[in-house]
Amino acid sequence: MEQPKDYINQHKDRFLNELLELLKIPSISADSAYKDDVIKTAEGCDTVEICETPGYPIVYGEKIIDPKLPTILVYGHYDVQPPDPLYLWDSPPFEPVIKKTEKHPDGAIFARGACDDKGQMYMHVKALEFMTANDQLPCNVKFMIEGEEEVGSESLGWFVERNREKLANDVILISDTGMIANDVPSITTGLRGLSYVEVAVTGPNRDLHSGLYGGAVANPINILTKMIASLHDENNHITIPGFYDAVEELSAAERAKMAEAPFSLDAYQNALEIESVYGEHGYSTNERNSIRPTLDVNGIWGGYTGEGAKTVIASQAFAKISMRLVPDQNWEEITELFKNHFESIAPKGVTVEVTPHHGGQAYVTPIDSMGYKAAEKAYSETFGKTPIPQRSGGSIPIVALFEKELKSKTILMGFGLDSDAIHSPNEHFGVWNYLKGIETIPWFYHYYTELFKD
Ligand code: BES
Ligand code: MN
Ligand code: MN
């Protein structure tokens, strides 16, 4: 194959400027004003469609050069997380700027969506541009970019179930994860599942004077926090009966292999300005955030939070709780277990309501597949090092559904860093990483097609 590097060097500025334009669109999953502009993300394809769904549309494009050749399905998302709290941003989230950082001495693009996922998705568009412009496309390609990933991909599930043939492919390729470091390339081999619920605790029928009634009635906030605290024991194990029943246990050999990946606990703690990590006894930090299931409160509210003091017992208290799941936990079963348990631990004097939001299954990709081998060769080509397989703690629930509905494996070639602050203020994506991704992707196409032909 012709080196993508020369083409990338020639067109670097345009590649950057196009991404900056894309990043100016505030495509928060709750905003539909971007529609026309995302069409250009599929340029280079023969067919470009905006597929309507019950929710936000899916951008679909394909280029079929020969039905005997393999077909790669590229997936990404054009929606982004809400940018708030806005005051914590050093520059406005939808006015991208390039600034140097310690981790990104060549500069990083600061904007909401820079890394998750517009920047990473757009690497695929530019890699395809290189291949089509230079007659280097070795196989068929389909692009499917959705707009609801950050809110649970409901419409994409709907779309996939109705378009199995249209989406038929040999391998799915996604850049929506990270890697260990710019000099430590890694390929994501696992994603955690998710169960997301909201809980409401209701006590007396109105807010009460905390002097007149305090001590005599159940305070919903006291009760809710006590109930939440009881969900972990002294070893930070989750106490919901049956929660661990289906959890995949890794062998000592697999855990030893994981522990070989370079990791500095000091650097980790320093980056977060914490004195110590915290988590489930018996597991390392990297195990806690990837192969172990967890439960976290994402938000909690109730009562008086305004200025000054108000002596009041609130009638209600609320929390949003997420559970990250691992193979082979079933997210719907876990949601049910949570609901039954949480309702059962409520004392008399309050009522508890659990409302499930969304969820999804965990995913693990084998490292002996053709797709993984092709990815490994591609990274070795452009990084000069064999990439390390690494299970991630994040979730892309649609990946398990792809496997179920389309019967194909997903390869997760992520080029972001954990320090890129996705979902946080000042999200950014290294310029070097963006260009490295554009360079590596065509090599994946190349090696995958070669292996496929053998
Ligand atoms: N791209 C992320 C997931 C991710 C990031 C996986 C880094 C691995 C490494 C994705 O956009 C995301 O944020 N997913 C959500 C789940 C979704 C259902 C809201 C998540 O993990 O919280
Ligand atoms: Mn993402
Ligand atoms: Mn995200």
XYZ file of C-alpha atoms and ligand atoms in Angstrom:
478
model
C 0.000 0.000 0.000
C 1.051 3.573 -0.636
C 2.078 5.384 2.582
C -0.833 7.436 3.927
C 1.733 9.676 5.661
C 2.619 11.816 2.614
C -1.010 12.485 1.744
C -1.759 13.342 5.383
C 1.171 15.766 5.558
C 0.025 17.490 2.383
C -3.558 17.891 3.590
C -2.978 18.260 7.327
C -4.279 21.819 7.628
C -7.464 21.072 5.721
C -8.022 17.895 7.767
C -7.770 19.977 10.936
C -9.935 22.833 9.677
C -12.692 20.495 8.557
C -12.790 18.920 12.010
C -12.849 22.355 13.656
C -15.891 23.244 11.527
C -17.619 20.053 12.621
C -16.845 20.793 16.256
C -18.592 24.155 16.027
C -21.936 22.410 15.680
C -23.497 21.911 19.087
C -24.832 18.439 18.354
C -25.838 17.667 21.902
C -28.200 14.716 21.569
C -31.014 17.112 22.411
C -30.272 19.489 19.507
C -31.196 18.774 15.887
C -29.831 21.894 14.177
C -26.814 20.070 12.731
C -28.490 17.848 10.136
C -27.254 19.362 6.843
C -23.723 19.783 8.092
C -23.204 16.156 9.063
C -23.821 15.075 5.475
C -20.284 16.134 4.676
C -18.986 13.615 7.217
C -19.871 10.883 4.782
C -18.108 12.410 1.775
C -16.100 9.909 -0.235
C -18.954 7.425 -0.234
C -21.103 6.561 -3.229
C -24.363 6.551 -1.380
C -25.029 9.001 1.384
C -28.336 8.898 3.157
C -29.849 10.529 6.166
C -31.921 7.689 7.585
C -34.837 8.874 9.657
C -35.598 7.006 12.876
C -38.082 7.614 15.701
C -35.297 9.750 17.220
C -32.254 11.418 15.673
C -31.262 10.438 12.120
C -28.471 8.065 11.203
C -25.938 9.118 8.553
C -25.277 6.158 6.315
C -22.866 5.813 3.400
C -21.336 2.941 1.524
C -18.845 2.154 -1.199
C -19.058 -1.367 -2.587
C -16.201 -2.088 -4.976
C -16.525 -5.876 -5.267
C -18.958 -8.192 -3.453
C -16.241 -10.858 -3.219
C -14.070 -8.565 -1.104
C -14.625 -8.075 2.640
C -16.874 -5.333 3.957
C -15.874 -3.135 6.884
C -18.677 -1.382 8.772
C -17.477 1.805 10.451
C -19.562 3.070 13.370
C -19.291 6.355 15.234
C -21.479 9.037 16.786
C -21.968 12.709 15.992
C -23.814 13.584 19.188
C -21.927 14.915 22.173
C -22.403 15.203 25.916
C -23.852 18.436 27.311
C -20.961 20.835 28.005
C -22.029 22.058 31.414
C -20.838 23.308 33.832
C -19.820 26.002 31.341
C -17.862 28.157 33.770
C -15.229 25.435 34.124
C -14.263 25.660 30.439
C -11.169 27.731 29.599
C -12.634 28.430 26.143
C -16.217 28.009 24.871
C -17.040 24.320 24.180
C -18.273 24.922 20.630
C -15.512 27.320 19.582
C -12.632 24.892 19.035
C -9.090 26.096 19.707
C -5.740 24.336 19.466
C -3.467 24.574 22.498
C -0.356 22.710 23.574
C -0.535 20.535 26.700
C 1.944 18.424 28.620
C 0.571 15.225 27.086
C 0.116 16.854 23.670
C 3.212 18.921 22.847
C 2.056 19.163 19.187
C -1.204 20.724 20.327
C -4.666 19.448 21.135
C -8.069 20.507 19.850
C -10.228 21.767 22.714
C -13.985 21.427 22.154
C -16.884 19.299 23.280
C -16.802 16.188 21.068
C -13.159 16.703 20.009
C -12.303 13.190 21.206
C -15.772 11.716 21.950
C -16.541 11.168 19.201
C -16.414 13.706 16.365
C -12.629 13.817 16.159
C -12.279 10.061 16.234
C -15.178 9.494 13.855
C -13.804 12.062 11.401
C -10.439 10.233 11.284
C -12.338 7.499 9.428
C -13.765 9.966 6.925
C -10.289 11.353 6.186
C -8.739 7.879 6.037
C -11.364 6.962 3.466
C -10.575 10.165 1.582
C -6.930 9.107 1.397
C -7.860 5.647 0.148
C -10.377 6.763 -2.480
C -8.290 9.713 -3.707
C -5.216 7.529 -4.163
C -6.860 4.403 -5.470
C -5.919 2.545 -2.285
C -9.304 1.309 -1.088
C -8.828 -2.468 -0.884
C -12.349 -3.545 0.149
C -15.959 -2.509 0.618
C -16.890 -0.018 3.259
C -20.074 1.053 5.011
C -20.343 4.046 7.337
C -23.009 4.365 10.002
C -22.858 7.445 12.218
C -25.585 7.888 14.831
C -26.795 10.790 16.959
C -28.003 9.128 20.153
C -24.986 7.272 21.546
C -24.733 9.516 24.582
C -28.363 8.841 25.495
C -28.501 5.078 24.981
C -28.651 4.454 21.173
C -32.323 3.539 21.254
C -33.027 4.525 17.653
C -29.921 2.771 16.391
C -31.157 -0.484 17.920
C -34.421 0.081 16.091
C -32.533 0.783 12.840
C -30.182 -2.211 13.074
C -33.039 -4.648 13.677
C -34.753 -3.367 10.521
C -31.668 -3.219 8.278
C -29.707 -6.395 8.868
C -29.029 -6.967 5.172
C -28.103 -3.403 4.375
C -25.617 -3.455 7.246
C -24.168 -6.909 6.470
C -20.401 -6.832 7.035
C -17.369 -8.937 7.921
C -16.046 -6.764 10.702
C -17.111 -3.623 12.565
C -14.548 -0.897 13.177
C -15.014 1.755 15.864
C -12.819 4.586 17.126
C -14.626 5.722 20.268
C -12.280 4.523 23.015
C -8.758 5.328 24.164
C -5.228 3.988 24.331
C -2.684 3.815 27.142
C -0.283 6.558 25.965
C 1.070 7.974 22.722
C 4.173 5.790 23.101
C 2.182 2.820 24.467
C -0.358 1.918 21.785
C -3.189 -0.348 22.884
C -6.316 -1.835 21.391
C -9.496 -1.904 23.460
C -10.693 -5.481 23.851
C -13.513 -4.973 26.322
C -16.302 -2.593 27.247
C -18.413 -2.736 30.363
C -22.180 -3.035 30.315
C -24.482 -0.603 32.031
C -27.660 -0.431 34.055
C -28.885 3.082 34.815
C -31.691 3.748 37.275
C -33.319 6.619 39.086
C -34.689 6.259 42.596
C -37.198 8.326 44.560
C -37.825 8.067 48.297
C -41.053 9.634 49.550
C -41.871 10.284 53.203
C -44.465 12.683 54.592
C -46.916 14.287 52.163
C -45.311 17.745 52.447
C -42.057 19.410 53.511
C -42.055 19.711 57.302
C -40.597 22.014 59.959
C -37.497 20.095 61.061
C -37.942 21.182 64.671
C -41.583 20.307 65.056
C -41.289 16.980 63.260
C -37.562 16.163 63.375
C -36.901 12.843 65.087
C -40.488 11.676 64.834
C -40.811 10.904 61.112
C -38.551 9.277 58.542
C -36.481 11.940 56.748
C -36.340 10.811 53.077
C -32.854 12.267 52.589
C -31.480 10.541 55.706
C -33.104 7.307 54.576
C -31.946 7.556 50.963
C -28.315 8.179 51.922
C -28.429 5.316 54.428
C -29.905 2.994 51.798
C -27.264 4.032 49.272
C -24.469 3.570 51.804
C -25.675 0.033 52.483
C -25.171 -0.941 48.824
C -21.434 -1.466 49.526
C -19.967 -3.484 52.400
C -16.745 -2.754 54.304
C -14.725 -4.362 51.504
C -16.494 -2.304 48.861
C -18.318 -5.287 47.510
C -21.817 -4.602 46.261
C -24.432 -6.032 48.624
C -27.317 -6.597 46.217
C -28.158 -10.323 46.486
C -27.275 -12.155 43.268
C -25.326 -9.185 41.835
C -22.124 -11.200 41.322
C -23.753 -14.510 40.361
C -23.008 -14.278 36.628
C -19.759 -12.304 36.849
C -16.998 -13.713 34.683
C -13.973 -14.534 36.868
C -10.632 -14.095 35.156
C -7.960 -16.738 35.623
C -4.788 -15.902 37.525
C -2.931 -16.067 34.208
C -5.281 -13.565 32.567
C -4.931 -11.217 35.512
C -1.159 -11.535 35.447
C -1.208 -10.691 31.732
C -3.301 -7.582 32.447
C -0.877 -6.486 35.161
C 1.940 -6.396 32.597
C 0.505 -3.276 30.953
C 2.509 -0.225 32.002
C 0.751 1.680 34.776
C 1.931 4.116 37.419
C -0.294 4.433 40.474
C 1.561 7.590 41.484
C 0.957 9.268 38.144
C -2.691 8.185 38.275
C -3.177 9.663 41.765
C -1.232 12.810 40.943
C -3.258 13.463 37.800
C -6.451 13.377 39.860
C -4.911 15.072 42.901
C -5.988 12.284 45.238
C -3.920 10.809 48.029
C -5.122 7.294 47.473
C -7.272 5.228 45.159
C -10.376 3.569 46.545
C -12.309 0.478 45.553
C -13.104 -3.188 45.846
C -10.711 -5.150 48.047
C -8.653 -7.780 46.317
C -8.393 -6.016 42.965
C -5.917 -3.595 41.402
C -6.930 -0.190 40.066
C -6.923 -1.414 36.480
C -9.012 -4.421 37.436
C -11.455 -2.305 39.406
C -12.111 -0.080 36.428
C -12.414 -2.724 33.746
C -13.094 -6.348 34.683
C -15.115 -5.709 37.866
C -18.700 -4.488 38.130
C -19.345 -1.273 40.066
C -22.151 0.880 41.426
C -21.967 4.670 41.528
C -24.315 7.480 42.422
C -24.257 9.965 39.534
C -26.470 12.584 41.119
C -28.443 13.113 44.307
C -30.888 15.818 45.259
C -33.679 16.863 47.557
C -34.468 19.380 50.262
C -33.084 22.871 50.557
C -29.908 23.712 48.628
C -30.287 27.469 48.234
C -28.391 30.214 49.998
C -28.239 30.216 53.771
C -30.181 27.760 55.900
C -33.736 26.506 55.918
C -34.859 24.119 58.637
C -36.886 21.618 56.723
C -37.514 17.904 56.301
C -38.110 17.333 52.605
C -40.996 15.185 51.522
C -38.872 13.507 48.834
C -35.276 12.613 47.954
C -33.855 11.388 44.651
C -30.738 9.836 43.135
C -29.447 8.639 39.783
C -27.419 5.453 40.052
C -25.383 3.627 37.428
C -23.980 0.138 37.580
C -21.122 -0.819 35.250
C -21.398 -4.487 34.362
C -19.063 -7.150 33.076
C -19.567 -10.357 31.124
C -21.843 -12.306 31.690
C -24.144 -10.113 33.739
C -27.461 -9.445 32.046
C -28.309 -5.758 32.400
C -32.050 -6.278 32.540
C -31.667 -8.914 35.254
C -29.342 -6.629 37.222
C -31.845 -3.788 36.923
C -34.514 -6.116 38.327
C -32.212 -7.274 41.169
C -31.460 -3.654 42.045
C -35.125 -2.707 42.035
C -36.196 -5.619 44.250
C -33.345 -5.092 46.672
C -33.709 -1.334 46.926
C -37.433 -1.603 47.557
C -36.867 -4.342 50.138
C -34.452 -2.306 52.260
C -36.778 0.689 52.595
C -37.921 1.100 56.203
C -41.556 1.655 57.121
C -42.395 5.329 56.928
C -41.172 5.878 53.358
C -42.067 4.506 49.954
C -39.433 3.831 47.315
C -39.780 3.995 43.573
C -37.105 2.715 41.170
C -37.324 3.811 37.539
C -34.993 2.073 35.068
C -33.397 4.259 32.374
C -31.234 2.583 29.740
C -28.663 -0.155 29.786
C -26.636 -2.555 27.727
C -24.443 -5.602 27.761
C -20.682 -5.730 28.263
C -18.534 -6.768 25.328
C -15.227 -8.596 24.975
C -13.527 -9.092 21.633
C -11.204 -12.070 21.045
C -7.546 -11.353 20.263
C -7.132 -14.238 17.837
C -9.664 -12.967 15.289
C -8.733 -11.726 11.837
C -9.898 -8.261 12.806
C -7.695 -8.101 15.898
C -4.689 -9.405 14.003
C -5.188 -6.810 11.269
C -5.449 -4.057 13.867
C -2.305 -5.308 15.587
C -0.386 -5.176 12.308
C -1.747 -1.733 11.504
C -0.563 -0.266 14.839
C 2.791 -2.010 14.521
C 3.182 -0.333 11.120
C 2.439 3.214 12.299
C 3.591 3.162 15.957
C 6.539 0.825 15.438
C 5.364 -1.215 18.442
C 2.994 -4.105 19.039
C -0.161 -2.731 20.665
C -1.289 -4.062 24.052
C -4.813 -5.490 24.383
C -6.645 -3.583 27.112
C -10.124 -3.890 28.564
C -11.807 -0.559 29.122
C -14.254 0.506 31.787
C -16.479 2.577 29.516
C -19.568 1.394 27.695
C -20.786 1.405 24.105
C -23.945 -0.640 24.593
C -24.690 -0.951 20.878
C -21.588 -3.131 20.318
C -23.156 -6.178 21.997
C -26.272 -5.609 19.935
C -24.190 -5.485 16.719
C -22.836 -8.921 17.551
C -26.309 -10.281 18.254
C -28.033 -8.783 15.209
C -25.246 -8.620 12.629
C -23.172 -11.571 13.865
C -19.875 -9.762 13.543
C -17.035 -8.870 15.869
C -16.122 -5.296 16.667
C -12.578 -3.936 16.644
C -12.107 -0.918 18.905
C -9.272 1.226 17.572
C -9.364 4.193 19.938
C -6.777 6.987 19.769
C -7.823 9.144 22.737
C -6.103 9.352 26.116
C -7.841 9.048 29.505
C -6.533 12.528 30.262
C -8.404 13.993 27.247
C -11.295 14.810 29.609
C -14.170 13.311 27.633
C -17.538 14.212 29.187
C -15.706 16.830 31.312
C -14.983 20.532 30.840
C -12.021 21.200 28.502
C -12.386 18.004 26.490
C -9.596 17.781 23.931
C -7.997 15.500 21.356
C -4.321 15.518 20.414
C -3.526 16.719 16.895
C -0.877 13.997 16.774
C -3.490 11.395 17.789
C -5.941 12.635 15.163
C -3.351 12.368 12.390
C -2.007 9.044 13.731
C -5.502 7.639 13.579
C -5.938 8.756 9.978
C -2.629 7.078 9.181
C -3.363 3.805 11.000
C -6.886 3.169 9.699
C -5.920 2.534 6.021
C -3.407 -0.048 7.231
C -6.219 -1.848 9.012
C -8.171 -1.987 5.731
C -5.040 -3.222 3.977
C -4.148 -6.025 6.403
C -7.735 -7.080 6.988
C -8.263 -7.534 3.255
C -4.988 -9.436 2.954
C -5.895 -11.824 5.790
C -9.390 -12.215 4.373
C -8.045 -13.294 0.987
C -5.703 -15.919 2.497
N -17.009 6.783 23.856
C -17.671 6.585 25.100
C -17.349 5.250 25.745
C -15.894 4.960 26.023
C -14.953 5.960 26.234
C -15.497 3.649 26.107
C -13.627 5.652 26.487
C -14.187 3.334 26.386
C -13.239 4.334 26.563
C -19.178 6.707 24.889
O -19.494 7.833 24.122
C -19.851 6.860 26.209
O -19.649 7.870 26.820
N -20.667 5.905 26.627
C -21.456 6.026 27.808
C -22.619 5.077 27.792
C -23.867 5.612 27.150
C -24.986 4.601 27.230
C -24.313 6.925 27.739
C -20.649 5.709 29.032
O -19.722 4.884 29.008
O -20.982 6.291 30.074
Mn -18.280 8.016 22.486
Mn -19.395 9.599 25.486
